[in-house]
CSV table of C-alpha atoms and ligand atoms in Angstrom, one decimal:
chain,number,residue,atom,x,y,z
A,1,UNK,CA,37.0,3.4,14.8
A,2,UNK,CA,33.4,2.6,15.0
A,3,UNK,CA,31.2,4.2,17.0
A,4,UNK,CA,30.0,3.0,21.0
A,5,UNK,CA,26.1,3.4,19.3
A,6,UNK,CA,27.5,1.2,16.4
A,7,UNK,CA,28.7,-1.2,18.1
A,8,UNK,CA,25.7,-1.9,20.4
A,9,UNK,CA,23.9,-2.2,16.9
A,10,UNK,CA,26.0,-4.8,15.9
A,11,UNK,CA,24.9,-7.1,18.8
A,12,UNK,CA,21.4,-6.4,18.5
A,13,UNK,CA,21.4,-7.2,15.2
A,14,UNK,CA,23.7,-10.5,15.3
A,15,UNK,CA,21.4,-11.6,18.2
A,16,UNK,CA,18.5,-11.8,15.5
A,17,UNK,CA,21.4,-13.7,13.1
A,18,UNK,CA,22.1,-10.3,11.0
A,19,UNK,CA,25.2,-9.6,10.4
A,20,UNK,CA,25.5,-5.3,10.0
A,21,UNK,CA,29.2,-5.4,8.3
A,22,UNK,CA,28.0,-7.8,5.6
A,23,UNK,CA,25.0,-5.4,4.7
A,24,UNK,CA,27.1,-2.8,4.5
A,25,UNK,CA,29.3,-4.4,2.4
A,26,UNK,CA,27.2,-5.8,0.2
A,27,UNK,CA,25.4,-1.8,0.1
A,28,UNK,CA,28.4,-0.2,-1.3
A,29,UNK,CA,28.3,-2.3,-4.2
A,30,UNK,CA,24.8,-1.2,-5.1
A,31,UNK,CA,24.6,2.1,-7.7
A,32,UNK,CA,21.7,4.4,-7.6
A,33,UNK,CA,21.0,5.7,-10.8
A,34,UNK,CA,20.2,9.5,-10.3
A,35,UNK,CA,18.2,11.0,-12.5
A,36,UNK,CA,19.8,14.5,-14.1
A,37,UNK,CA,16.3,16.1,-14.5
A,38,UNK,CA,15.5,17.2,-10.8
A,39,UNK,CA,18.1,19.5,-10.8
A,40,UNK,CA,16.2,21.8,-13.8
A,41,UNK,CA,12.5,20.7,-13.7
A,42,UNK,CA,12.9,18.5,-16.8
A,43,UNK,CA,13.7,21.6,-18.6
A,44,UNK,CA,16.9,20.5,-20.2
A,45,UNK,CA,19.5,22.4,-22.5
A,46,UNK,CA,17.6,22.1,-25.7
A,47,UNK,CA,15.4,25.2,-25.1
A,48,UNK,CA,15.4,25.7,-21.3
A,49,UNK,CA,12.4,28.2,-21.9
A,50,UNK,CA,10.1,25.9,-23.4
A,51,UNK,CA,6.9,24.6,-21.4
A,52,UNK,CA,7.6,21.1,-20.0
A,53,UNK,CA,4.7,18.8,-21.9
A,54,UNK,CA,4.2,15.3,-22.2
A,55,UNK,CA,1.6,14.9,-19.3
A,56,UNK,CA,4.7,15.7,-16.4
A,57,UNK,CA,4.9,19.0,-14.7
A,58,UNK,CA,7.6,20.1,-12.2
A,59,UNK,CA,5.4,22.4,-9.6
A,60,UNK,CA,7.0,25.2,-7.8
A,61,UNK,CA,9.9,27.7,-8.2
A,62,UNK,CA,12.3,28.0,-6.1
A,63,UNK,CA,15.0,30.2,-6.8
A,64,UNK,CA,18.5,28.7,-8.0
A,65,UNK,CA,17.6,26.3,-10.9
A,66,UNK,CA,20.6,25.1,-12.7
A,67,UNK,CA,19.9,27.1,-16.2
A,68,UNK,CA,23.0,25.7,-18.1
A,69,UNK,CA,25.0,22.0,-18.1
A,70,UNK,CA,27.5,23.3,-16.3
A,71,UNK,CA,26.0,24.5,-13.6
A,72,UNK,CA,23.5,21.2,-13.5
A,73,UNK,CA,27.1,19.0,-13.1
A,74,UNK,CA,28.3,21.7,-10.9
A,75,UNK,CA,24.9,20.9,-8.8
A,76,UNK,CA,24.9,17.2,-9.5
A,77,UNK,CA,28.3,16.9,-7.7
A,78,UNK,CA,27.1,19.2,-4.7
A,79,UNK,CA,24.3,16.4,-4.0
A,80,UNK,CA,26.6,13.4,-5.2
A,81,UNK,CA,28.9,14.5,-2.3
A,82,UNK,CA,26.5,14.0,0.1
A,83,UNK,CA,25.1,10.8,-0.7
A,84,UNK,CA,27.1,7.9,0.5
A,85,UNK,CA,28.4,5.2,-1.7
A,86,UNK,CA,29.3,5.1,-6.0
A,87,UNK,CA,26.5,5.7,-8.3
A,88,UNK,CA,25.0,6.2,-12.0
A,89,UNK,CA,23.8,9.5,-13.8
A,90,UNK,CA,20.5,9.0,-15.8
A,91,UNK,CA,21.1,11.4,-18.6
A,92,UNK,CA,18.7,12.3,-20.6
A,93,UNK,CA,18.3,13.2,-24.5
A,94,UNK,CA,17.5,17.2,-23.9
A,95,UNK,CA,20.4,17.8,-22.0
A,96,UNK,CA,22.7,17.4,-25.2
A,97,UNK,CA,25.5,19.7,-24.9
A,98,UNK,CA,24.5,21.9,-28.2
A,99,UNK,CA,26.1,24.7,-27.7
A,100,UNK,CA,23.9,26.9,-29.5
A,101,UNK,CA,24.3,24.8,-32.7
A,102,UNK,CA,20.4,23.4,-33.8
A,103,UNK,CA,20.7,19.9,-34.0
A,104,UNK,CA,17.4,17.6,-34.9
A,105,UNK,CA,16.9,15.1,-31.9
A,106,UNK,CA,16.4,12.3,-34.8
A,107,UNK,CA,20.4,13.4,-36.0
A,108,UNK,CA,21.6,13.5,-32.3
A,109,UNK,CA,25.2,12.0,-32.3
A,110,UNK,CA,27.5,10.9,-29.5
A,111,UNK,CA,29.5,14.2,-29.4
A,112,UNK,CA,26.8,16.0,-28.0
A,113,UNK,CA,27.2,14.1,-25.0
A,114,UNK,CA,31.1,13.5,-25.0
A,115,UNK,CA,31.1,16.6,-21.6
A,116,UNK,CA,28.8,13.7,-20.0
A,117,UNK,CA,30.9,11.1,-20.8
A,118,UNK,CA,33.8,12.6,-20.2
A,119,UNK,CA,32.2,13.8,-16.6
A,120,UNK,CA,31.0,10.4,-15.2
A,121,UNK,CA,34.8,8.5,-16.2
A,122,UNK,CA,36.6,11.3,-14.3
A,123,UNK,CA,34.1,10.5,-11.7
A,124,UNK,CA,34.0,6.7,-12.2
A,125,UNK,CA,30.4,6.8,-12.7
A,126,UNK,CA,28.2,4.7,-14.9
A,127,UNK,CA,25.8,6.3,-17.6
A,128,UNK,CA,22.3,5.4,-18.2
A,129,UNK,CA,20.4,7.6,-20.9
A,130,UNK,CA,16.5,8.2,-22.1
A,131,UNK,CA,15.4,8.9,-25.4
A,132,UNK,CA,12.9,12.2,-25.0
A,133,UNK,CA,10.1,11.9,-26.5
A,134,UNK,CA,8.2,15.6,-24.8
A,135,UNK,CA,8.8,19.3,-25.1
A,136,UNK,CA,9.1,19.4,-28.7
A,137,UNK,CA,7.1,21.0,-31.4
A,138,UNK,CA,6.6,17.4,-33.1
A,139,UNK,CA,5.1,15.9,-29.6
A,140,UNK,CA,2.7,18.5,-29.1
A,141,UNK,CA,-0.6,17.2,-30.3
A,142,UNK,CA,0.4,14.0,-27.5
A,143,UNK,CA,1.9,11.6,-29.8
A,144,UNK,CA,5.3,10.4,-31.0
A,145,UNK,CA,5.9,6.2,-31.4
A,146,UNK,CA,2.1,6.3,-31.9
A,147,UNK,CA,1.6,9.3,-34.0
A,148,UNK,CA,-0.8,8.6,-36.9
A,149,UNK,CA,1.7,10.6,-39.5
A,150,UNK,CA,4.1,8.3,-40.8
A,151,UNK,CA,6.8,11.1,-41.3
A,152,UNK,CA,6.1,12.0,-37.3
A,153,UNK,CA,6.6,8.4,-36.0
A,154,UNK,CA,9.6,8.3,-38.3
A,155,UNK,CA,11.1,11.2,-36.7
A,156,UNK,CA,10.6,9.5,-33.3
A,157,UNK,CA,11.9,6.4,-34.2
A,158,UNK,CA,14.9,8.0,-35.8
A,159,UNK,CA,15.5,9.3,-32.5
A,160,UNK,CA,15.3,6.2,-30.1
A,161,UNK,CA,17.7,4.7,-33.3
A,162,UNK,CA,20.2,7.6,-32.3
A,163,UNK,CA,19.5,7.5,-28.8
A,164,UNK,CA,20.4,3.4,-29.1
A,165,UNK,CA,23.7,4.3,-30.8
A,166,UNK,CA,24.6,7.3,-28.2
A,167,UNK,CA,24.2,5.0,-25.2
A,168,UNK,CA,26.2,2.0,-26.4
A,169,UNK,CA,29.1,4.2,-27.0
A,170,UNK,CA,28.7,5.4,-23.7
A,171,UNK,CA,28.7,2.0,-22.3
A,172,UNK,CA,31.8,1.1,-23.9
A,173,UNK,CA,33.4,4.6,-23.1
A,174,UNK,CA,32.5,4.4,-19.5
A,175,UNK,CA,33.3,0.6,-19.2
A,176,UNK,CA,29.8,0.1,-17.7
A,177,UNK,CA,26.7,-1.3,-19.3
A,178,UNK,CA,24.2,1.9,-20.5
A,179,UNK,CA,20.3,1.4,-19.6
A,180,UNK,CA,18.2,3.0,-22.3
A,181,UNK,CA,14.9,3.5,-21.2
A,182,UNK,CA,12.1,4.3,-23.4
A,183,UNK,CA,9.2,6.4,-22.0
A,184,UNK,CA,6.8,8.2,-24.1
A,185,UNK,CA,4.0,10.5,-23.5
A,186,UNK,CA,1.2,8.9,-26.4
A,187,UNK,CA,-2.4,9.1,-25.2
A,188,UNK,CA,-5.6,10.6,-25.3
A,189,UNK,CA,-7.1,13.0,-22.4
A,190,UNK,CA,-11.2,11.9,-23.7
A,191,UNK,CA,-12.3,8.7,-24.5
A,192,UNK,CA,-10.9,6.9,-27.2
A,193,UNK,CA,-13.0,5.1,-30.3
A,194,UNK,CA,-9.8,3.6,-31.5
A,195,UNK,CA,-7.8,1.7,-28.9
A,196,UNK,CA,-6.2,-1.0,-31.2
A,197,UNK,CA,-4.5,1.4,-33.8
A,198,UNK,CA,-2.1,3.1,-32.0
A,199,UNK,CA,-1.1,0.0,-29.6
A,200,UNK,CA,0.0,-1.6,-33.3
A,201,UNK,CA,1.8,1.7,-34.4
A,202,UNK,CA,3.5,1.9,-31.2
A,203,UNK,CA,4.8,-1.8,-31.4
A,204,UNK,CA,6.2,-1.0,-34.8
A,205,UNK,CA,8.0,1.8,-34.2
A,206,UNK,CA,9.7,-0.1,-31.1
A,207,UNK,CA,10.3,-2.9,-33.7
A,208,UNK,CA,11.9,-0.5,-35.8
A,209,UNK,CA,14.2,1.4,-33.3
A,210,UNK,CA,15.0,-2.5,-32.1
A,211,UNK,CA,15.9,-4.1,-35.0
A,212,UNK,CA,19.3,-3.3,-34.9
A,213,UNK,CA,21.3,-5.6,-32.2
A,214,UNK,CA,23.2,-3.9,-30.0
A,215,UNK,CA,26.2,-5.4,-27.9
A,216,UNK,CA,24.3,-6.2,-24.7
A,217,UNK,CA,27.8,-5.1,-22.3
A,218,UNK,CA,27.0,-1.6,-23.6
A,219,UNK,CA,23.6,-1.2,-24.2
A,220,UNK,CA,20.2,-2.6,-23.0
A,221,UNK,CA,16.5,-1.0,-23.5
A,222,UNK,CA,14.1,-0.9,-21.0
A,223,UNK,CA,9.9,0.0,-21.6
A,224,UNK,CA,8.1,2.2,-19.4
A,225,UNK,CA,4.5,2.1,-18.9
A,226,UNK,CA,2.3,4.5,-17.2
A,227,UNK,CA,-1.4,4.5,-15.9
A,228,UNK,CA,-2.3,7.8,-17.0
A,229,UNK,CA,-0.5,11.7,-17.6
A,230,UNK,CA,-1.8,15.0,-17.4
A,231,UNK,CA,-3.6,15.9,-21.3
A,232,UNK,CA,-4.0,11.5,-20.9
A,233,UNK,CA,-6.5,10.7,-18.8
A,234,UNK,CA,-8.5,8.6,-20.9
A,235,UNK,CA,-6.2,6.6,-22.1
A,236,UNK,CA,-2.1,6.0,-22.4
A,237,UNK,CA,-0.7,3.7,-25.6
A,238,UNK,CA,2.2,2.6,-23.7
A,239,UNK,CA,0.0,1.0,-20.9
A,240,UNK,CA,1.3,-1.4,-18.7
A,241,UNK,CA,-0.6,-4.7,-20.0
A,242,UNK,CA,1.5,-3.1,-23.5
A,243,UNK,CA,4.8,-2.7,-22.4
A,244,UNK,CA,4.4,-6.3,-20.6
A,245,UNK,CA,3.3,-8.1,-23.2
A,246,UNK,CA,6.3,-6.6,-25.2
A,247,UNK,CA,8.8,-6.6,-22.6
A,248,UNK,CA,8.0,-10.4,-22.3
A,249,UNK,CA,7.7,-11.2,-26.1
A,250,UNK,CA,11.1,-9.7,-27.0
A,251,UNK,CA,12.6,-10.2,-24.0
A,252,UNK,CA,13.5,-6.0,-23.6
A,253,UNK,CA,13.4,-5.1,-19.4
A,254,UNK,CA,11.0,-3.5,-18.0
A,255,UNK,CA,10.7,-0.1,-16.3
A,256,UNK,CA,8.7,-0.2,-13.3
A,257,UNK,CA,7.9,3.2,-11.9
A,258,UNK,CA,6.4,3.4,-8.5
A,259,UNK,CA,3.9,6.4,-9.6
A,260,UNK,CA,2.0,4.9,-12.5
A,261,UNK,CA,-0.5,2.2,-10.9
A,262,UNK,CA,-3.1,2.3,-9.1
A,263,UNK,CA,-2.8,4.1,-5.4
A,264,UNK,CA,-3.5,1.0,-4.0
A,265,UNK,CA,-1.1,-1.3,-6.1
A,266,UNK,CA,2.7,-1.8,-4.9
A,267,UNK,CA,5.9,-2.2,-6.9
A,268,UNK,CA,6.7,-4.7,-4.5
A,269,UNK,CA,4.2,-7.6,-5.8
A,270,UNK,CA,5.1,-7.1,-9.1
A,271,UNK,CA,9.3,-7.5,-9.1
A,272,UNK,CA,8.6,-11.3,-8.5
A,273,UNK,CA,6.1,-11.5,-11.1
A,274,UNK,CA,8.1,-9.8,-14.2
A,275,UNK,CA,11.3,-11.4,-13.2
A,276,UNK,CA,9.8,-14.7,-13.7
A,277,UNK,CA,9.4,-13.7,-17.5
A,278,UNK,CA,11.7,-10.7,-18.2
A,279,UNK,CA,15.5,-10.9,-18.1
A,280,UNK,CA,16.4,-7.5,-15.9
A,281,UNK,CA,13.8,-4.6,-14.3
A,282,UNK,CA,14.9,-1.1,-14.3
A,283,UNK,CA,13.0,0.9,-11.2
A,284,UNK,CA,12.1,4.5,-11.4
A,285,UNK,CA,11.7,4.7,-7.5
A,286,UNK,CA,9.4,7.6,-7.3
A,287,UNK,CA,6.6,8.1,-4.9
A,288,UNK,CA,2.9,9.0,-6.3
A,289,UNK,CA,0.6,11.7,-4.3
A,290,UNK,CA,-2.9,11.9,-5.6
A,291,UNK,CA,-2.5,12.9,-9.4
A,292,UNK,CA,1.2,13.3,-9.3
A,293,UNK,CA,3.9,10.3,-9.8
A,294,UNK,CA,7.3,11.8,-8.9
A,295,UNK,CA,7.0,13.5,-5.2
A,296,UNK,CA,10.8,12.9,-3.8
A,297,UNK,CA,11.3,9.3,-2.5
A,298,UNK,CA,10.6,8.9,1.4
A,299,UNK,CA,11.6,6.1,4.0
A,300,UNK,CA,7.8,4.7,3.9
A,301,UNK,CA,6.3,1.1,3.6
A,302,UNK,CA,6.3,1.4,-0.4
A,303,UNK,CA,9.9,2.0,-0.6
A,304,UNK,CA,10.8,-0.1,1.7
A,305,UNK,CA,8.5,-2.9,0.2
A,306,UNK,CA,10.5,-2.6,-3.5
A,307,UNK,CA,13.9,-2.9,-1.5
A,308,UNK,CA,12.8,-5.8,0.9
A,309,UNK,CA,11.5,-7.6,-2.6
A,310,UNK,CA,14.9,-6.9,-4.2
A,311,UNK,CA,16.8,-8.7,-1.2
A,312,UNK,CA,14.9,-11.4,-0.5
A,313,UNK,CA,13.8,-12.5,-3.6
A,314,UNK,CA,17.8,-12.4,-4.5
A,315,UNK,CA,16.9,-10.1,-7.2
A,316,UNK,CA,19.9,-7.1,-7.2
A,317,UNK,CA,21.4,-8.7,-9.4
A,318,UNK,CA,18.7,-8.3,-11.8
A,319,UNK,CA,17.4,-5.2,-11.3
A,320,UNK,CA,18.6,-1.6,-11.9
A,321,UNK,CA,17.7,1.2,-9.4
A,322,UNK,CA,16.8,4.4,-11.0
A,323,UNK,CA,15.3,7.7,-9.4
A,324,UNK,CA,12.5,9.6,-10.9
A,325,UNK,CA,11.1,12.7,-8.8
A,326,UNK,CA,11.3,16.3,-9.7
A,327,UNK,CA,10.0,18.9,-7.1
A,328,UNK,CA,10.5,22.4,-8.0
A,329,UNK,CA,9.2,23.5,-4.4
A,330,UNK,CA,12.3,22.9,-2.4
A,331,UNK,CA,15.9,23.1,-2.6
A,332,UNK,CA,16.4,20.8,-6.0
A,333,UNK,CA,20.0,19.6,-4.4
A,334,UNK,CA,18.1,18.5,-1.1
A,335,UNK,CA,15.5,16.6,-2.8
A,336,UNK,CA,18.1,14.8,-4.6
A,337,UNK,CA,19.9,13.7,-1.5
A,338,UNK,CA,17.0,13.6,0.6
A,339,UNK,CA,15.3,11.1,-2.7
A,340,UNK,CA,18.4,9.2,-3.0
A,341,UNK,CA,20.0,8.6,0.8
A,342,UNK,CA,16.2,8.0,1.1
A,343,UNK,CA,16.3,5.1,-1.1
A,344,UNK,CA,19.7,3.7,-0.1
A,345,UNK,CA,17.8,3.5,3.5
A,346,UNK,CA,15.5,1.7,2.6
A,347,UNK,CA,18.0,-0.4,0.7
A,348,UNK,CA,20.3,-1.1,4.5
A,349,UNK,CA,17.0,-1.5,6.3
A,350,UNK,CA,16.0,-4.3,3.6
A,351,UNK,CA,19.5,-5.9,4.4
A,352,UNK,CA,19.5,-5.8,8.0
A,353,UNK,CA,15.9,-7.8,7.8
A,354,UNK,CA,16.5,-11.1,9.8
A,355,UNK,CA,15.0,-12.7,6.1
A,356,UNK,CA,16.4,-16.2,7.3
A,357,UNK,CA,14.1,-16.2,10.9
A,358,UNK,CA,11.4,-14.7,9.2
A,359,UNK,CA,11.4,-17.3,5.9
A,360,UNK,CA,11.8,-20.0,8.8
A,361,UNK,CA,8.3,-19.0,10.5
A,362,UNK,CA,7.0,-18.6,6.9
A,363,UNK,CA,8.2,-22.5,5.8
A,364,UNK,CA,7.1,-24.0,9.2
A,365,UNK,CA,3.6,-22.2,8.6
A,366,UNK,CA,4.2,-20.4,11.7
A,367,UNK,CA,2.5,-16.7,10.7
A,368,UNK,CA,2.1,-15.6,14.1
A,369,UNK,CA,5.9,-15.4,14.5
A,370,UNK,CA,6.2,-14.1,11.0
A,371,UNK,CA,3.8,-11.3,11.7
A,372,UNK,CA,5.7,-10.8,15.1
A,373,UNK,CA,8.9,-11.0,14.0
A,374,UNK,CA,8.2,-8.5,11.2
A,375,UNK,CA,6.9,-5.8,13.8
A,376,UNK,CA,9.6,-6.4,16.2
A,377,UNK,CA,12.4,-5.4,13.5
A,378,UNK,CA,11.1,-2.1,13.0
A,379,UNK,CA,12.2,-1.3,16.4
A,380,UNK,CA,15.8,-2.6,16.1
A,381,UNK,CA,18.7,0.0,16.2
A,382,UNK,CA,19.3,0.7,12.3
A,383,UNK,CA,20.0,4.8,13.1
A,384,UNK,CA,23.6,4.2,13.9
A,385,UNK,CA,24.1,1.4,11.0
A,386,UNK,CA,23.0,4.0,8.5
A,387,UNK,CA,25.2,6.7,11.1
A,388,UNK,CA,28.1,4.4,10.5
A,389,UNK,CA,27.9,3.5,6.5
A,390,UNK,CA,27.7,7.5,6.0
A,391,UNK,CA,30.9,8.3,8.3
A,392,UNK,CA,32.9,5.3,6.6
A,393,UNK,CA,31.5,6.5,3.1
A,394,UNK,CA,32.8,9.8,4.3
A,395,UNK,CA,29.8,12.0,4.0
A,396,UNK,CA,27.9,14.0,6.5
A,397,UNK,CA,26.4,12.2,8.9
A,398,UNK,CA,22.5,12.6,10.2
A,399,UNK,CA,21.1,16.3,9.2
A,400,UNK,CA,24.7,17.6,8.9
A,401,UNK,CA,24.0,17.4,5.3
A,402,UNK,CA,21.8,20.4,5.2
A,403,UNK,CA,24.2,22.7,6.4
A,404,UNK,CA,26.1,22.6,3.1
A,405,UNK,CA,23.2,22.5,1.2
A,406,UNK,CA,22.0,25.5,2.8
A,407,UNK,CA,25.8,27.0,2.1
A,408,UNK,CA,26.0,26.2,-1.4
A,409,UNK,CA,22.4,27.6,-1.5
A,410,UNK,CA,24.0,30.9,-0.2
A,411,UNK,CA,27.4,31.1,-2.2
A,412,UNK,CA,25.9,29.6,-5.6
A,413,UNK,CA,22.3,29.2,-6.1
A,414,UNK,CA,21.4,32.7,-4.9
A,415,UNK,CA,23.4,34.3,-7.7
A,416,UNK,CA,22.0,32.4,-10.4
B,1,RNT,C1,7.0,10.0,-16.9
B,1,RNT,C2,8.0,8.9,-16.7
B,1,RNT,C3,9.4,9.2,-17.2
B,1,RNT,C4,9.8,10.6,-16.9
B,1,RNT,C5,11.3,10.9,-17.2
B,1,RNT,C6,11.5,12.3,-17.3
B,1,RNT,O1,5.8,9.7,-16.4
B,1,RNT,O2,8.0,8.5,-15.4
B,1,RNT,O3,10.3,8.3,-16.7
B,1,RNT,O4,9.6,11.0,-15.6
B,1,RNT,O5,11.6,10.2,-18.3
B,2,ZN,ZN1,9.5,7.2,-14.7
């Protein structure tokens, strides 16, 4: 039974031509990838005591950080229970189940991920995965793909090689297509001389993890650029002009991540753009503050802006949703489930627009209605559509949420 406040909702919305049961619908069918690193501060399994580098930095330390895989999955399905609808894990490389054993990230094999595997099909979760290319002793002096030591770059590229492998046979394992996306750190904190060389190392060493085809139902690479890292100031390799220009040339997608442009450039005006020449995007949804890129994702205009893009343009079908925040401040298990319902908000809102009314003011050159139009949909009644897709998705509904998180905080975290 649906709810008196629903139903009301309903009318409102259909008045305006919107039709709330087909959003929700069509929102169920829409994963989130969520990203395995807020639960640990991007520490990973590898060496959980090692210093996080690659110009990213998980501030704060709030008690109850998942120090082993276990007790990440164990956390992972505390927040996954609380988040309506089916999702994705975005694994990455440094949480390889070692068990103690030292294993060379350029010799990493499938097995060392089989527990994750295993763990999304029992789960019927998809599996997206990410070469790492930071905290290690060979990516200390800020250079991997770009490195000017042929033996380093051939470590690195022995890795993304491995990494390739790994995600297509979990692709074909969990019957769902594996996005491998390739972020490294490379760059220089002071001004370079050389700008050229390392651009042309890095595009070899993504020629020569490429090279080999891979199945595209299991796996497909994505690029990530970034605008600048901490220890990179002065200039990144992998900028986005690069990864573009690549992207386009070999036809790889491309990784757009909300916190690495310019404060005052949007996500949202470049989906249209890239589509036009890329096959698929993968979005890192993220939400910059000042110097940082990965605050936890809020209901604001730029979130909503990527989501709107993504519905009107007709572009889900394109693109793949991925999450990167990390806040070490707060409760890690809320900011995943405040980041990710978050984003699946924004997602409804951006399918309860009245896009038809508003493309028909647009078309007959009408921008006074278009502007009106737009402001007057903010006010509509989306609280109880969102109240109603969490009840049916059988998760807590409103703050309820943070009860349990504030329990599990109690019972588990606390005797970490
Ligand atoms: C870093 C990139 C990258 C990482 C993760 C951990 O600036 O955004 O995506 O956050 O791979
Ligand atoms: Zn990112």
């Amino acid at each position: 039974m649906s709810t008196p406040a629903y139903s009301l909702a309903q009318e409102a919305y259909a008045a305006l031509g919107v039709n709330t049961e087909a959003a929700l619908q069509k929102l169920q069918s829409i994963p989130i990838s969520l990203h395995c690193w807020q639960g640990d501060d991007v520490a990973g399994s590898e060496n959980p005591d090692a210093t996080l580098s690659g110009g990213i930095q998980a501030t704060g330390n709030y008690p109850g950080k998942a120090r082993t895989n276990g007790q990440l999955r164990q956390d992972l399905d505390k927040a996954l229970a609380l988040i309506p609808g089916k999702h994705r894990l975005n694994l990455h490389a440094l949480y390889a189940d070692l068990d103690g054993k030292k294993v060379e990230r350029n010799a990493y094999t499938t097995d060392l991920f089989q527990v994750w595997i295993d763990w999304c099909k029992e789960r019927g979760l998809g599996l997206d995965f990410n070469p790492s290319y930071f905290s290690h002793p060979l990516s200390n002096d800020g250079f991997t793909l770009a490195h000017k030591d042929p033996g380093v770059r051939q470590f690195w590229i022995e890795h993304g090689i491995a990494c390739r492998k790994i995600a297509a046979d979990m692709g074909k394992q969990t019957g769902k297509t594996c996005i491998t996306n390739f972020w490294i750190p490379d760059g220089y904190k002071d001004t370079p001389v050389d700008r050229k060389a390392p651009r042309a190392r890095l595009e070899a060493s993504l020629d020569a993890i490429f090279a080999e085809p891979i199945d595209p139902a299991f796996n497909r690479d994505a690029v990530e650029s970034k605008l600048f890292g901490i220890g990179s100031e002065s200039y990144v390799v992998g900028s986005h002009e690069f990864y573009m220009g690549y992207a386009v040339k070999n036809q790889k997608l491309i990784t757009l991540d909300a916190g690495h442009f310019h404060p005052t450039e949007n996500l949202s005006d470049k989906i249209s753009s890239m589509l036009q020449f890329v096959p698929e995007l993968l979005l890192h949804v993220s939400r910059g503050v000042r110097w940082d890129s990965d605050h936890v994702v809020l209901v604001d205009d730029a979130t909503r802006g990527i989501m709107e893009e993504l519905v009107r343009g007709d572009f889900l079908g394109r693109t793949h949703i991925g999450l990167d925040f990390f806040d070490a401040s707060i409760n890690r298990i809320a900011a995943w489930v405040i980041g990710t319902r978050n984003a699946i908000k924004c997602l409804l809102l951006a399918l309860l627009e009245p896009t038809s009314a508003l493309r028909q003011a647009e078309n007959a050159g009408d921008h006074t209605s278009r502007l009106a139009l737009l402001e007057e949909a903010k006010s509509l009644p989306f609280g109880p559509v969102w109240d109603e897709y969490c009840k049916r998705q059988n998760v807590p509904v409103g703050a309820a949420w943070l009860a349990e998180v504030k329990a599990y905080e109690c019972q588990v975290l606390s005797q970490r």
